[in-house]
Amino acid sequence: SMVLLETWSVGRPAMVNARSDVLTAHCRAGNGGLWHSNFEEWKTGLSWVSPRVKDALGRNGREYVKKHYSWARVEKDYLAAIGGL
């Protein structure tokens, strides 16, 4: 999932393997990518996505990363976790 988040952090859309529950969950939550189960779905996904859709997916992914994985957010969550010890 790190590669997906890094991809989104620079505003690029993603196409992930549907067998990965983590990656598909991120794509659903962030609306920043598509997922495929086989080669035909992968090929169809690549041909279906227009530049406009790619840009929108990339923007959505970037916003998802900013909201959930920015350093400020990570620091806040980390401090909250260790504050409870």
PDB file of C-alpha atoms in Angstrom:
ATOM      1  CA  SER A   1       0.000   0.000   0.000  1.00  0.00           C
ATOM      2  CA  MET A   2       3.009   2.324   0.352  1.00  0.00           C
ATOM      3  CA  VAL A   3       3.486   2.386  -3.422  1.00  0.00           C
ATOM      4  CA  LEU A   4      -0.183   3.289  -3.866  1.00  0.00           C
ATOM      5  CA  LEU A   5       0.057   6.141  -1.354  1.00  0.00           C
ATOM      6  CA  GLU A   6       3.288   7.398  -2.936  1.00  0.00           C
ATOM      7  CA  THR A   7       1.636   7.303  -6.363  1.00  0.00           C
ATOM      8  CA  TRP A   8      -1.325   9.277  -5.087  1.00  0.00           C
ATOM      9  CA  SER A   9       0.878  11.758  -3.247  1.00  0.00           C
ATOM     10  CA  VAL A  10       2.066  13.030  -6.637  1.00  0.00           C
ATOM     11  CA  GLY A  11      -1.455  13.085  -8.083  1.00  0.00           C
ATOM     12  CA  ARG A  12      -1.310   9.970 -10.240  1.00  0.00           C
ATOM     13  CA  PRO A  13      -4.222   7.509 -10.496  1.00  0.00           C
ATOM     14  CA  ALA A  14      -3.740   3.822  -9.780  1.00  0.00           C
ATOM     15  CA  MET A  15      -4.917   0.467 -11.074  1.00  0.00           C
ATOM     16  CA  VAL A  16      -4.583  -2.242  -8.435  1.00  0.00           C
ATOM     17  CA  ASN A  17      -5.129  -5.974  -8.196  1.00  0.00           C
ATOM     18  CA  ALA A  18      -8.613  -6.733  -6.848  1.00  0.00           C
ATOM     19  CA  ARG A  19      -7.221  -9.653  -4.823  1.00  0.00           C
ATOM     20  CA  SER A  20      -5.649  -7.143  -2.446  1.00  0.00           C
ATOM     21  CA  ASP A  21      -8.298  -6.153   0.074  1.00  0.00           C
ATOM     22  CA  VAL A  22      -6.070  -3.347   1.369  1.00  0.00           C
ATOM     23  CA  LEU A  23      -5.488  -1.765  -2.050  1.00  0.00           C
ATOM     24  CA  THR A  24      -9.106  -2.021  -3.158  1.00  0.00           C
ATOM     25  CA  ALA A  25     -10.250  -0.568   0.179  1.00  0.00           C
ATOM     26  CA  HIS A  26      -7.932   2.413  -0.322  1.00  0.00           C
ATOM     27  CA  CYS A  27      -9.198   2.871  -3.904  1.00  0.00           C
ATOM     28  CA  ARG A  28     -12.797   2.807  -2.735  1.00  0.00           C
ATOM     29  CA  ALA A  29     -12.184   5.149   0.193  1.00  0.00           C
ATOM     30  CA  GLY A  30     -10.041   7.588  -1.772  1.00  0.00           C
ATOM     31  CA  ASN A  31     -11.766   7.268  -5.150  1.00  0.00           C
ATOM     32  CA  GLY A  32      -8.308   7.494  -6.671  1.00  0.00           C
ATOM     33  CA  GLY A  33      -8.064   4.350  -8.701  1.00  0.00           C
ATOM     34  CA  LEU A  34      -9.527   1.283 -10.303  1.00  0.00           C
ATOM     35  CA  TRP A  35      -9.021  -2.399  -9.584  1.00  0.00           C
ATOM     36  CA  HIS A  36      -8.947  -5.458 -11.816  1.00  0.00           C
ATOM     37  CA  SER A  37      -9.323  -9.206 -11.336  1.00  0.00           C
ATOM     38  CA  ASN A  38      -7.829 -10.382 -14.604  1.00  0.00           C
ATOM     39  CA  PHE A  39      -6.029  -9.250 -17.726  1.00  0.00           C
ATOM     40  CA  GLU A  40      -9.232  -8.385 -19.612  1.00  0.00           C
ATOM     41  CA  GLU A  41     -10.434  -6.096 -16.820  1.00  0.00           C
ATOM     42  CA  TRP A  42      -6.992  -4.488 -16.662  1.00  0.00           C
ATOM     43  CA  LYS A  43      -6.960  -3.912 -20.420  1.00  0.00           C
ATOM     44  CA  THR A  44     -10.512  -2.540 -20.398  1.00  0.00           C
ATOM     45  CA  GLY A  45      -9.695  -0.243 -17.485  1.00  0.00           C
ATOM     46  CA  LEU A  46      -6.699   1.221 -19.282  1.00  0.00           C
ATOM     47  CA  SER A  47      -8.665   1.899 -22.457  1.00  0.00           C
ATOM     48  CA  TRP A  48     -11.705   3.270 -20.605  1.00  0.00           C
ATOM     49  CA  VAL A  49      -9.904   5.891 -18.542  1.00  0.00           C
ATOM     50  CA  SER A  50      -9.756   9.220 -20.347  1.00  0.00           C
ATOM     51  CA  PRO A  51      -7.204  11.916 -19.463  1.00  0.00           C
ATOM     52  CA  ARG A  52      -9.967  13.803 -17.661  1.00  0.00           C
ATOM     53  CA  VAL A  53     -10.860  10.769 -15.536  1.00  0.00           C
ATOM     54  CA  LYS A  54      -7.166  10.075 -14.848  1.00  0.00           C
ATOM     55  CA  ASP A  55      -6.732  13.638 -13.615  1.00  0.00           C
ATOM     56  CA  ALA A  56      -9.798  13.376 -11.369  1.00  0.00           C
ATOM     57  CA  LEU A  57      -8.678  10.039  -9.906  1.00  0.00           C
ATOM     58  CA  GLY A  58      -5.190  11.442  -9.304  1.00  0.00           C
ATOM     59  CA  ARG A  59      -6.590  14.525  -7.553  1.00  0.00           C
ATOM     60  CA  ASN A  60      -8.867  12.374  -5.405  1.00  0.00           C
ATOM     61  CA  GLY A  61      -5.963  10.144  -4.427  1.00  0.00           C
ATOM     62  CA  ARG A  62      -3.765  13.118  -3.553  1.00  0.00           C
ATOM     63  CA  GLU A  63      -6.494  14.573  -1.317  1.00  0.00           C
ATOM     64  CA  TYR A  64      -6.966  11.190   0.377  1.00  0.00           C
ATOM     65  CA  VAL A  65      -3.247  10.986   1.180  1.00  0.00           C
ATOM     66  CA  LYS A  66      -3.184  14.586   2.448  1.00  0.00           C
ATOM     67  CA  LYS A  67      -6.179  13.954   4.687  1.00  0.00           C
ATOM     68  CA  HIS A  68      -5.155  10.590   6.128  1.00  0.00           C
ATOM     69  CA  TYR A  69      -1.375  10.296   5.753  1.00  0.00           C
ATOM     70  CA  SER A  70       0.165  13.773   5.967  1.00  0.00           C
ATOM     71  CA  TRP A  71       3.000  14.170   8.467  1.00  0.00           C
ATOM     72  CA  ALA A  72       0.763  16.365  10.602  1.00  0.00           C
ATOM     73  CA  ARG A  73      -1.900  13.642  10.723  1.00  0.00           C
ATOM     74  CA  VAL A  74       0.620  10.867  11.389  1.00  0.00           C
ATOM     75  CA  GLU A  75       2.214  12.912  14.179  1.00  0.00           C
ATOM     76  CA  LYS A  76      -1.167  13.642  15.754  1.00  0.00           C
ATOM     77  CA  ASP A  77      -2.187   9.966  15.668  1.00  0.00           C
ATOM     78  CA  TYR A  78       1.211   8.862  16.985  1.00  0.00           C
ATOM     79  CA  LEU A  79       1.133  11.315  19.880  1.00  0.00           C
ATOM     80  CA  ALA A  80      -2.411  10.276  20.728  1.00  0.00           C
ATOM     81  CA  ALA A  81      -1.354   6.623  20.739  1.00  0.00           C
ATOM     82  CA  ILE A  82       1.659   7.128  22.991  1.00  0.00           C
ATOM     83  CA  GLY A  83      -0.218   9.581  25.180  1.00  0.00           C
ATOM     84  CA  GLY A  84      -2.490   6.750  26.226  1.00  0.00           C
ATOM     85  CA  LEU A  85       0.390   4.615  27.517  1.00  0.00           C
TER      86      LEU A  85
END
